[in-house]
Coordinates of C-alpha atoms in Angstrom, one line a residue:
M1 CA 27.8 -18.6 23.9
G2 CA 24.6 -20.5 23.1
K3 CA 22.8 -20.7 19.8
W4 CA 19.8 -18.7 21.0
W5 CA 22.0 -15.8 22.1
S6 CA 24.1 -15.8 19.0
S7 CA 21.0 -15.7 16.8
W8 CA 19.9 -12.5 18.5
L9 CA 23.2 -10.7 18.4
P10 CA 22.6 -9.1 15.0
L11 CA 19.2 -7.9 16.2
M12 CA 20.6 -6.4 19.4
A13 CA 23.3 -4.6 17.3
V14 CA 20.6 -3.1 15.2
V15 CA 18.6 -1.9 18.2
L16 CA 21.7 -0.3 19.7
M17 CA 22.4 1.5 16.4
F18 CA 18.7 2.6 16.3
V19 CA 19.0 4.2 19.7
H20 CA 22.4 5.7 19.1
T21 CA 21.2 7.5 15.9
N22 CA 18.0 8.8 17.5
L23 CA 15.8 6.8 15.3
I24 CA 13.7 6.3 18.4
S25 CA 12.8 8.7 21.1
G26 CA 12.8 7.8 24.8
E27 CA 9.0 8.2 25.0
D28 CA 8.2 6.0 21.9
P29 CA 7.9 2.3 22.6
Y30 CA 9.2 -0.3 20.2
R31 CA 7.8 -3.7 19.4
F32 CA 9.8 -6.8 18.4
Y33 CA 8.6 -9.4 15.8
T34 CA 10.3 -12.5 14.5
W35 CA 8.9 -13.8 11.2
N36 CA 9.8 -17.0 9.6
V37 CA 8.8 -17.0 5.9
T38 CA 8.2 -20.4 4.4
Y39 CA 6.2 -22.2 1.7
G40 CA 3.2 -24.2 2.8
D41 CA 0.0 -25.8 1.5
I42 CA -3.0 -23.4 1.4
Y43 CA -6.5 -24.1 0.1
P44 CA -7.9 -20.6 -0.6
L45 CA -10.3 -21.7 -3.4
G46 CA -10.7 -25.3 -2.3
L47 CA -7.6 -26.4 -4.3
K48 CA -4.3 -27.1 -2.7
Q49 CA -1.7 -24.5 -3.7
Q50 CA 1.8 -23.6 -2.6
G51 CA 1.5 -20.4 -0.6
I52 CA 3.9 -18.1 1.2
L53 CA 3.3 -18.3 5.0
I54 CA 4.6 -16.1 7.8
N55 CA 5.0 -18.0 11.0
G56 CA 2.8 -20.7 9.4
Q57 CA 0.0 -18.2 8.8
F58 CA -1.9 -17.2 5.6
P59 CA -2.5 -14.3 5.6
G60 CA 0.4 -13.3 7.8
P61 CA 0.2 -12.1 11.4
P62 CA -1.3 -8.7 11.9
I63 CA 0.8 -5.7 13.1
E64 CA -1.1 -3.9 15.9
C65 CA 0.7 -0.7 17.0
V66 CA 0.3 2.9 18.0
T67 CA 1.4 6.2 16.5
N68 CA 5.2 6.6 16.7
D69 CA 5.8 3.0 17.7
N70 CA 9.1 1.6 16.5
L71 CA 8.8 -1.8 14.8
I72 CA 11.8 -4.2 14.9
I73 CA 10.8 -7.0 12.5
N74 CA 13.4 -9.8 12.0
V75 CA 12.5 -11.6 8.8
F76 CA 14.0 -15.1 8.2
N77 CA 13.8 -16.1 4.5
N78 CA 13.3 -19.9 4.4
L79 CA 12.1 -19.9 0.8
D80 CA 14.4 -21.2 -2.0
E81 CA 14.5 -17.7 -3.6
P82 CA 15.2 -14.1 -2.6
F83 CA 12.5 -12.3 -0.8
L84 CA 11.4 -8.8 0.3
I85 CA 8.6 -7.3 2.3
S86 CA 7.2 -3.8 1.7
W87 CA 4.8 -1.8 3.9
N88 CA 2.0 -0.3 1.8
G89 CA 1.2 3.2 3.2
V90 CA 3.8 3.3 6.0
E91 CA 5.7 6.5 5.1
Q92 CA 9.2 5.5 6.4
R93 CA 9.9 9.1 7.4
R94 CA 13.6 9.9 6.5
N95 CA 14.1 6.2 6.1
S96 CA 13.7 4.8 2.6
W97 CA 16.3 2.3 3.6
Q98 CA 13.5 0.2 5.1
D99 CA 10.9 0.5 2.3
G100 CA 11.3 -3.1 1.1
V101 CA 11.2 -2.7 -2.6
Y102 CA 14.0 -3.7 -5.0
G103 CA 14.8 -0.1 -5.9
T104 CA 15.8 0.6 -2.2
N105 CA 16.7 -2.8 -0.7
C106 CA 18.7 -5.9 -1.7
P107 CA 16.6 -9.0 -1.4
I108 CA 17.0 -11.3 1.6
P109 CA 18.9 -14.3 0.2
P110 CA 17.5 -17.8 0.9
G111 CA 18.5 -19.0 4.3
N112 CA 19.3 -15.5 5.5
N113 CA 17.5 -12.9 7.6
F114 CA 17.2 -9.1 7.6
T115 CA 15.9 -6.9 10.4
Y116 CA 13.6 -4.1 9.3
V117 CA 13.8 -1.2 11.7
L118 CA 11.0 1.3 11.0
Q119 CA 8.8 3.8 12.8
V120 CA 5.2 4.6 12.2
K121 CA 6.0 8.2 12.6
D122 CA 3.0 10.6 12.9
Q123 CA 0.6 8.0 11.3
I124 CA -2.6 6.4 12.2
G125 CA -4.9 4.2 10.2
S126 CA -5.3 1.0 8.2
F127 CA -2.5 -0.4 6.0
Y128 CA -1.0 -3.7 5.0
Y129 CA 2.4 -5.3 4.2
F130 CA 3.1 -7.6 1.2
P131 CA 6.0 -9.4 -0.6
S132 CA 7.3 -7.0 -3.3
L133 CA 9.8 -9.1 -5.2
A134 CA 9.2 -11.2 -8.3
F135 CA 5.5 -12.2 -8.3
H136 CA 5.3 -13.4 -4.7
K137 CA 2.3 -11.3 -3.9
A138 CA 0.3 -13.9 -5.9
A139 CA 1.3 -16.5 -3.3
G140 CA 0.4 -14.7 -0.1
G141 CA 2.8 -13.3 2.4
F142 CA 0.6 -10.3 3.1
G143 CA -1.0 -9.1 6.4
S144 CA -2.7 -6.1 8.0
I145 CA -1.0 -3.1 9.7
N146 CA -3.3 -1.2 12.1
I147 CA -2.0 1.9 13.7
A148 CA -4.1 3.2 16.6
S149 CA -4.1 6.8 17.9
R150 CA -2.2 7.5 21.1
S151 CA -4.5 7.5 24.1
V152 CA -4.1 11.3 24.6
I153 CA -5.4 12.0 21.1
P154 CA -9.2 12.1 20.7
V155 CA -10.7 9.9 18.0
P156 CA -13.9 11.3 16.3
F157 CA -16.1 8.3 17.2
P158 CA -16.7 6.2 20.3
P159 CA -14.5 3.2 20.9
P160 CA -16.0 0.3 18.9
A161 CA -17.0 -3.0 20.6
G162 CA -14.5 -4.8 18.5
E163 CA -12.4 -4.7 15.3
F164 CA -12.0 -6.9 12.3
S165 CA -9.4 -6.7 9.6
I166 CA -10.4 -8.0 6.2
L167 CA -7.8 -8.5 3.5
S168 CA -9.7 -9.1 0.2
G169 CA -8.9 -9.3 -3.5
D170 CA -8.7 -11.5 -6.6
W171 CA -6.9 -14.8 -6.6
F172 CA -5.5 -17.2 -9.2
K173 CA -5.4 -21.0 -8.9
Q174 CA -2.0 -21.0 -10.7
N175 CA 1.0 -20.6 -8.5
H176 CA 3.1 -17.4 -8.6
N177 CA 5.8 -19.0 -10.7
D178 CA 3.4 -20.0 -13.4
L179 CA 1.8 -16.5 -13.4
K180 CA 5.2 -14.9 -13.6
A181 CA 6.1 -17.1 -16.5
I182 CA 3.0 -16.0 -18.4
L183 CA 4.1 -12.4 -18.0
D184 CA 7.7 -13.1 -18.8
S185 CA 6.6 -14.7 -22.1
G186 CA 5.0 -11.4 -23.1
H187 CA 1.4 -12.1 -22.3
D188 CA -1.1 -10.6 -19.9
L189 CA -2.6 -12.6 -17.0
P190 CA -5.9 -14.5 -17.5
F191 CA -9.0 -13.5 -15.7
P192 CA -8.8 -14.3 -12.0
D193 CA -10.3 -17.6 -10.7
G194 CA -12.0 -16.1 -7.6
L195 CA -12.0 -13.7 -4.7
L196 CA -10.7 -14.1 -1.2
I197 CA -11.8 -12.7 2.1
S198 CA -8.8 -12.9 4.5
G199 CA -7.3 -15.8 2.7
R200 CA -10.5 -17.9 2.1
G201 CA -13.1 -18.2 -0.6
S202 CA -16.8 -18.1 -0.1
N203 CA -18.2 -19.2 3.2
G204 CA -14.8 -19.4 4.7
Y205 CA -15.2 -17.0 7.6
T206 CA -17.8 -16.1 10.2
F207 CA -17.6 -12.8 12.0
T208 CA -19.5 -13.0 15.3
V209 CA -21.0 -9.8 16.8
D210 CA -23.3 -8.8 19.6
Q211 CA -26.6 -7.2 18.8
G212 CA -26.9 -3.5 19.5
K213 CA -23.2 -2.7 19.3
T214 CA -20.9 -0.9 16.8
Y215 CA -17.8 -2.6 15.2
R216 CA -14.9 -1.4 13.2
F217 CA -14.1 -3.2 9.9
R218 CA -10.7 -2.4 8.3
I219 CA -10.8 -3.5 4.7
S220 CA -7.9 -3.6 2.2
N221 CA -7.8 -4.7 -1.4
V222 CA -4.7 -6.8 -1.6
G223 CA -5.5 -8.3 -5.0
L224 CA -3.5 -8.4 -8.1
T225 CA -5.6 -7.0 -10.9
T226 CA -9.2 -6.1 -9.9
S227 CA -11.2 -3.4 -8.1
I228 CA -13.7 -4.8 -5.6
N229 CA -17.0 -3.7 -4.0
F230 CA -17.7 -4.5 -0.4
R231 CA -21.1 -4.7 1.3
I232 CA -22.9 -6.3 4.2
Q233 CA -26.4 -7.5 3.8
G234 CA -29.1 -5.4 5.6
H235 CA -26.5 -3.0 7.1
K236 CA -25.2 0.4 6.2
M237 CA -21.5 1.3 6.7
M238 CA -20.1 4.5 8.0
V239 CA -16.7 5.4 6.5
V240 CA -14.5 6.9 9.3
E241 CA -10.9 6.6 8.0
V242 CA -9.1 6.2 4.7
E243 CA -5.4 5.3 4.8
G244 CA -4.8 7.5 7.9
T245 CA -7.3 10.3 7.3
H246 CA -10.4 10.7 9.5
T247 CA -13.3 11.3 7.1
V248 CA -16.6 13.0 7.3
Q249 CA -18.8 10.2 8.5
N250 CA -21.0 9.4 5.5
T251 CA -22.9 6.2 5.3
Y252 CA -22.9 3.8 2.3
D253 CA -24.7 0.7 1.2
S254 CA -21.6 -0.6 -0.5
L255 CA -18.0 0.6 -1.0
D256 CA -15.6 0.5 -3.9
I257 CA -12.1 -0.4 -2.9
H258 CA -9.5 -0.2 -5.7
L259 CA -6.3 -2.1 -5.8
G260 CA -4.0 -1.3 -2.9
Q261 CA -6.5 0.8 -1.0
S262 CA -7.6 0.6 2.6
Y263 CA -10.8 1.8 4.4
S264 CA -12.2 1.7 7.9
V265 CA -16.0 1.6 8.4
L266 CA -18.2 1.4 11.4
L267 CA -21.1 -1.1 11.4
T268 CA -23.9 -1.0 14.0
T269 CA -25.6 -4.3 14.6
D270 CA -29.1 -2.8 14.7
Q271 CA -31.0 -5.5 12.7
P272 CA -32.9 -8.6 13.7
A273 CA -30.7 -11.3 15.3
K274 CA -29.7 -13.6 12.6
D275 CA -26.9 -14.2 10.1
Y276 CA -26.1 -11.9 7.2
Y277 CA -24.0 -12.0 4.1
I278 CA -20.7 -10.2 3.9
V279 CA -20.1 -9.8 0.1
V280 CA -17.2 -8.9 -2.1
S281 CA -17.5 -8.7 -5.8
T282 CA -15.4 -7.5 -8.7
R283 CA -15.9 -4.1 -10.3
F284 CA -15.5 -3.1 -14.0
T285 CA -15.3 -6.7 -15.2
S286 CA -17.6 -8.3 -17.8
Q287 CA -17.6 -11.4 -15.7
V288 CA -18.5 -10.7 -12.0
L289 CA -16.7 -12.8 -9.4
T290 CA -18.3 -12.9 -5.9
A291 CA -17.2 -14.2 -2.5
T292 CA -19.2 -14.2 0.7
S293 CA -18.6 -14.6 4.4
T294 CA -21.1 -14.5 7.3
L295 CA -21.9 -11.7 9.8
R296 CA -23.4 -13.7 12.7
Y297 CA -25.2 -12.1 15.6
S298 CA -24.3 -13.9 18.8
N299 CA -28.0 -14.5 19.5
S300 CA -28.7 -15.4 15.9
A301 CA -32.1 -17.0 15.4
G302 CA -31.5 -18.1 11.8
S303 CA -28.9 -18.6 9.1
V304 CA -28.3 -16.4 6.0
S305 CA -31.3 -16.5 3.6
G306 CA -31.9 -15.5 0.0
P307 CA -29.3 -14.5 -2.5
P308 CA -26.4 -12.2 -1.5
P309 CA -27.2 -8.6 -2.1
G310 CA -26.1 -7.4 -5.5
G311 CA -23.8 -4.5 -6.0
P312 CA -22.6 -2.2 -8.8
T313 CA -20.8 -3.9 -11.7
T314 CA -19.4 -1.7 -14.5
E315 CA -20.9 1.7 -13.6
V316 CA -18.0 4.2 -13.6
D317 CA -20.1 7.3 -12.7
W318 CA -21.4 5.6 -9.6
S319 CA -17.9 4.9 -8.4
L320 CA -16.6 8.4 -9.3
N321 CA -19.4 10.1 -7.4
Q322 CA -18.7 7.9 -4.4
A323 CA -15.0 8.9 -4.6
R324 CA -15.9 12.5 -4.7
S325 CA -18.1 12.2 -1.6
L326 CA -15.1 11.2 0.6
R327 CA -14.2 14.3 2.6
R328 CA -11.7 15.1 5.3
N329 CA -13.1 15.6 8.8
L330 CA -11.7 19.1 9.5
S331 CA -12.5 19.0 13.2
A332 CA -10.8 15.7 13.9
S333 CA -7.3 15.3 15.1
G334 CA -4.9 13.1 13.1
P335 CA -1.9 11.5 14.7
R336 CA -1.2 14.8 16.4
P337 CA -3.6 16.9 18.6
N338 CA -4.1 19.6 16.0
P339 CA -7.1 19.3 13.7
Q340 CA -6.5 17.7 10.3
G341 CA -7.9 20.8 8.6
S342 CA -5.2 23.1 10.1
Y343 CA -2.9 22.2 7.2
H344 CA -4.4 24.3 4.5
Y345 CA -3.1 22.3 1.5
G346 CA -5.2 24.3 -1.0
L347 CA -3.6 27.7 -0.1
I348 CA -0.1 26.6 -0.9
N349 CA 1.3 27.4 -4.4
T350 CA 2.6 24.3 -6.2
T351 CA 6.1 24.6 -7.4
H352 CA 6.0 22.0 -10.1
T353 CA 3.5 19.9 -12.2
I354 CA 4.2 16.3 -13.1
R355 CA 1.8 14.7 -15.6
L356 CA 1.9 10.9 -15.8
A357 CA 0.2 8.9 -18.6
N358 CA -0.1 5.1 -18.6
S359 CA 0.0 3.0 -21.7
A360 CA 0.2 -0.7 -22.8
P361 CA 2.8 -0.9 -25.5
I362 CA 4.2 -4.0 -27.3
I363 CA 8.0 -3.8 -27.0
N364 CA 10.2 -6.3 -28.7
G365 CA 7.1 -8.4 -29.5
K366 CA 6.1 -8.6 -25.8
Q367 CA 3.3 -7.0 -23.8
R368 CA 4.7 -4.2 -21.6
Y369 CA 3.2 -1.4 -19.6
A370 CA 4.6 2.1 -19.4
I371 CA 4.4 5.6 -17.8
N372 CA 5.1 8.5 -20.1
S373 CA 6.3 6.0 -22.7
V374 CA 8.9 4.5 -20.4
S375 CA 8.6 0.9 -19.3
F376 CA 10.7 0.3 -16.2
V377 CA 13.3 -2.4 -16.0
P378 CA 15.1 -3.2 -12.7
A379 CA 18.8 -2.4 -12.5
D380 CA 21.4 -4.9 -11.3
T381 CA 21.8 -2.9 -8.1
P382 CA 19.2 -1.2 -5.9
L383 CA 18.9 2.4 -6.9
K384 CA 19.2 3.7 -3.4
L385 CA 22.5 1.9 -2.9
A386 CA 23.8 3.1 -6.2
D387 CA 22.9 6.7 -5.2
H388 CA 24.4 6.4 -1.8
F389 CA 27.7 4.9 -3.0
N390 CA 27.9 7.0 -6.2
I391 CA 28.0 4.0 -8.4
P392 CA 27.9 5.2 -12.0
G393 CA 25.9 3.5 -14.8
V394 CA 23.1 2.1 -12.7
F395 CA 20.5 4.9 -13.4
T396 CA 20.3 8.3 -14.8
L397 CA 18.3 11.2 -13.3
G398 CA 15.7 12.4 -15.8
S399 CA 15.4 9.1 -17.5
I400 CA 11.7 9.5 -17.5
P401 CA 10.1 12.8 -18.6
D402 CA 7.7 14.6 -16.3
S403 CA 5.0 14.9 -18.9
P404 CA 3.7 12.6 -21.7
T405 CA 5.8 12.7 -24.9
G406 CA 3.4 10.9 -27.3
G407 CA 6.5 9.0 -28.6
G408 CA 7.2 5.3 -28.9
A409 CA 7.6 3.3 -25.8
Y410 CA 11.0 2.0 -24.7
L411 CA 12.7 0.2 -21.8
Q412 CA 14.6 2.1 -19.2
T413 CA 15.5 2.1 -15.5
S414 CA 13.5 5.3 -15.0
V415 CA 14.3 7.7 -12.2
M416 CA 12.8 11.2 -11.9
A417 CA 14.5 14.0 -9.9
A418 CA 12.7 16.0 -7.3
D419 CA 13.6 18.6 -4.7
F420 CA 13.1 18.1 -1.0
R421 CA 10.3 20.3 0.4
A422 CA 8.9 21.1 -3.1
Y423 CA 5.1 21.1 -3.3
T424 CA 4.1 19.2 -6.4
E425 CA 1.0 18.9 -8.5
V426 CA 0.7 15.3 -9.9
I427 CA -1.7 14.5 -12.7
F428 CA -2.4 10.9 -13.5
E429 CA -3.8 10.7 -17.1
N430 CA -5.5 7.5 -18.2
L431 CA -6.1 7.1 -21.9
E432 CA -7.0 3.5 -21.6
D433 CA -10.5 1.9 -21.0
T434 CA -9.5 0.2 -17.7
V435 CA -9.4 1.5 -14.2
Q436 CA -5.9 2.3 -13.0
S437 CA -4.6 2.4 -9.4
Y438 CA -1.4 4.1 -8.3
H439 CA 0.6 4.1 -5.1
I440 CA 3.4 6.5 -4.1
D441 CA 5.8 5.3 -1.4
G442 CA 7.1 7.5 1.4
H443 CA 4.4 10.1 1.0
H444 CA 0.7 11.0 1.4
F445 CA -1.0 13.2 -1.1
F446 CA -4.2 15.3 -1.3
V447 CA -6.7 14.0 -4.0
V448 CA -7.8 17.4 -5.3
G449 CA -9.7 16.4 -8.4
M450 CA -11.0 13.6 -10.7
G451 CA -12.7 14.1 -14.0
G452 CA -13.4 12.5 -17.4
G453 CA -11.7 13.2 -20.6
E454 CA -8.4 15.0 -21.1
W455 CA -6.9 17.1 -18.2
T456 CA -6.2 20.7 -19.1
P457 CA -5.1 23.7 -16.9
A458 CA -8.8 24.7 -16.9
S459 CA -9.4 21.4 -14.9
R460 CA -7.9 23.2 -11.9
L461 CA -11.1 25.2 -11.6
T462 CA -12.8 22.0 -10.4
Y463 CA -10.3 21.1 -7.7
N464 CA -11.4 20.6 -4.1
L465 CA -9.0 22.9 -2.2
R466 CA -10.7 22.8 1.2
D467 CA -11.5 19.3 2.5
T468 CA -10.3 16.5 0.3
I469 CA -8.8 13.3 1.9
S470 CA -5.1 12.5 1.8
R471 CA -3.9 9.0 1.1
S472 CA -1.2 7.0 -0.6
T473 CA -3.1 5.0 -3.2
V474 CA -5.6 6.5 -5.7
Q475 CA -7.7 5.3 -8.7
V476 CA -7.9 6.8 -12.1
Y477 CA -11.0 6.0 -14.0
P478 CA -11.1 4.9 -17.7
K479 CA -10.4 7.8 -20.2
S480 CA -10.1 10.1 -17.1
W481 CA -7.6 11.9 -14.9
T482 CA -6.9 12.3 -11.2
A483 CA -5.0 15.3 -9.7
L484 CA -3.0 15.3 -6.5
Y485 CA -1.2 17.9 -4.4
M486 CA 1.8 16.3 -2.8
P487 CA 4.4 17.7 -0.3
L488 CA 7.8 16.2 -1.1
D489 CA 8.7 16.2 2.6
N490 CA 10.6 12.9 2.7
V491 CA 14.1 12.5 1.4
G492 CA 14.8 9.2 -0.3
M493 CA 14.4 7.0 -3.4
W494 CA 10.6 6.3 -3.6
N495 CA 8.7 3.9 -5.8
I496 CA 5.7 5.2 -7.8
R497 CA 3.8 2.2 -9.2
S498 CA 0.7 0.7 -10.6
Q499 CA -1.1 -1.4 -7.9
N500 CA -2.1 -3.7 -10.7
W501 CA 0.7 -6.2 -10.1
A502 CA 0.9 -7.5 -13.7
R503 CA 1.3 -3.9 -14.9
Q504 CA 3.8 -3.1 -12.1
Y505 CA 5.8 -6.2 -13.0
L506 CA 5.9 -5.4 -16.7
G507 CA 7.1 -1.8 -16.3
Q508 CA 4.3 0.6 -15.1
Q509 CA 6.4 2.1 -12.3
F510 CA 9.4 4.4 -11.7
Y511 CA 11.3 5.9 -8.9
L512 CA 11.2 9.5 -7.6
R513 CA 14.5 10.7 -6.0
V514 CA 13.6 13.3 -3.5
Y515 CA 17.0 15.0 -2.8
S516 CA 18.3 17.3 -0.1
P517 CA 21.8 18.8 -0.6
A518 CA 22.3 19.2 3.1
N519 CA 23.4 15.6 3.6
S520 CA 22.1 15.9 7.2
W521 CA 20.6 13.3 9.6
R522 CA 17.8 15.8 10.1
D523 CA 16.7 15.1 6.5
E524 CA 17.6 11.4 6.2
Y525 CA 18.9 8.6 8.4
P526 CA 22.2 7.0 7.6
I527 CA 22.4 3.7 5.9
P528 CA 21.7 0.9 8.4
S529 CA 24.8 -0.9 9.7
D530 CA 23.1 -4.3 8.8
A531 CA 22.0 -3.2 5.3
L532 CA 22.3 -6.0 2.7
L533 CA 24.6 -5.3 -0.2
C534 CA 24.3 -6.7 -3.6
G535 CA 25.0 -6.1 -7.3
R536 CA 27.7 -3.4 -7.8
A537 CA 27.3 -2.4 -4.2
S538 CA 28.3 -5.8 -2.8
T539 CA 31.9 -4.8 -2.3
R540 CA 31.2 -1.5 -0.6
G541 CA 31.7 -1.1 3.1
I542 CA 29.2 0.7 5.4
L543 CA 30.5 3.4 7.7
N544 CA 28.1 5.2 10.1

C-alpha cells in the first residue's frame, strides 16, 4: 500500500463514520481541504516576523461554501508546539466536538494531524477561522469563511459583480511567544504597532473594480485588542449582512467593527474613474493607528490624492447610535425559505436571566481579567472530554455565578450549567472604561438592547423586540450594558469569551454546558472516532 493511500486512510475512515451517523444528508455536498500549518517569514509591517502559514499563505486560504455544506478539513500541524483551529461564528450544530477550543478539543500535537468534520448547518454569511491555542492568533493562521445561500433561496439584493474578503485588525511587531510571555509575567500588552488589511500594512493591497458596478466587501476584525472603523473614500457603503443576518439596507459613510465581528457591505462604483483610499483606523484609542489600501477603477485616470478620509475616534455615542441602527430585514429569507422575521423572538418568555460583569483584578500580584469575579484557568483535560467520560475533579458545574457577586476575584475553571431548549436573557455589564467585545460559541443571539449606566429590570422597557439583528459577537460600551435573548438550542460545552485576546488569555471567559438528559443523537452527535485524547482522558477508549 503506497504512502499516499495510507496517509488518506484516517480521512476516509472519518468520512465513512460521518455518513454512517447521518452527519451529512444525501443532498448536502461536502468539500475536502488539506491544510499544512507551518511557520514562515512574513512582513506585515515591513519587518520580518515569524508567522503561522496555512499552505504557505498568510492569511490562510478562504473557505467558500454553501448553506448545509459539509467541510472535511484535514489539518497537519507542522509547528513545534500544539495547535488548534476554531471557527468564529460557525455554530457546530449538535457538534461541539469540532469547535476547536481547548475546552472541547485536545490540541493537535506537533507532527500530527486531525480532521475537522463540520457542517455549516442552516447558516449563511461572513465568518472567519483562527488559531485558538496559546497566543497563536498573534502570529496569523486566520482566514475567511464565506457561506453563500443555496441557489433556490432568494437573496435580498442583486448578485454583485464581484466579492472581496477583508481581514483587518491590529498587529504587533513582537512575535506571539514574546507577547505571551508579557501576559504570563502579569502585565498587559503594549499598544499595537499598526493595523493590517488582509495581512499587509498600508498600501499593501489594490482592489480593482469596474466603473458602474456593485461589489460585495466582507469585512472581519481579526485583531487582538482594538475596535476599528472601516471606510472607502468618496463612497457610501450599504450594510446587507451581519454574521448571517440579512439587514435593512442602510447606507453608512464608515462602519465600526469591533473585535471578532464580521459585516457585508455593498459598494457601487459610481464615482469618477480614479483611485480611492480604503481606510481602517483604530477606535476608542488616544493614539489613532491607520492603514490604507487602494480601490482602483479599472479605467482609472489618476492615483489617490489628498489625505485619507478621517473617521470617528473616541466618540462612543456615535458608535452606539450606529449599532442601534442595524435592523433585521424581516422580508428576507435566511438560510431557509421562510422570512427571517417569522421567528418572533420578542414574543417568547425568557426562562432565565444571566448577568455577566467583566473586571480587571490583580490576583497573586499579576494582572488578570474576570467575569463575575471568576478568572478562568484551563484544566488539564478538555472539559468536553471530562464531561463525556465522567472524569471527576476536572470541573464543577456552577463554578461561576450567574450574576455579579461584588466579591473578590479568584481563579477557577469556570463552567455554568444550562438546560437544552431554555430561552435565556443574557446581560453583559461593563463597569470599566474600555469597550468590551464578547463571543458565544455554538449559538446566535438577538441583540435586544444597549444602554449606558447600570442595567436594571426597567431597562427591559427599551428593548427592541421586533427587528433586531442576531449574531454571535457583540460589543459592550464603556460604563454600559448590552442585553441579548438567546435560544439554548445546541447541546454541548460552549465557550463564552472576550474577543480581546489578552483578556481571553488572562481569564475573561468561561464555558456554558448546555445539557440534554435524553442522551440522544437527535440532540448531540457521538464523540468522533478519531477524536484526540489527552490529559486524564488519554487512556479512555472511544466506542461509537
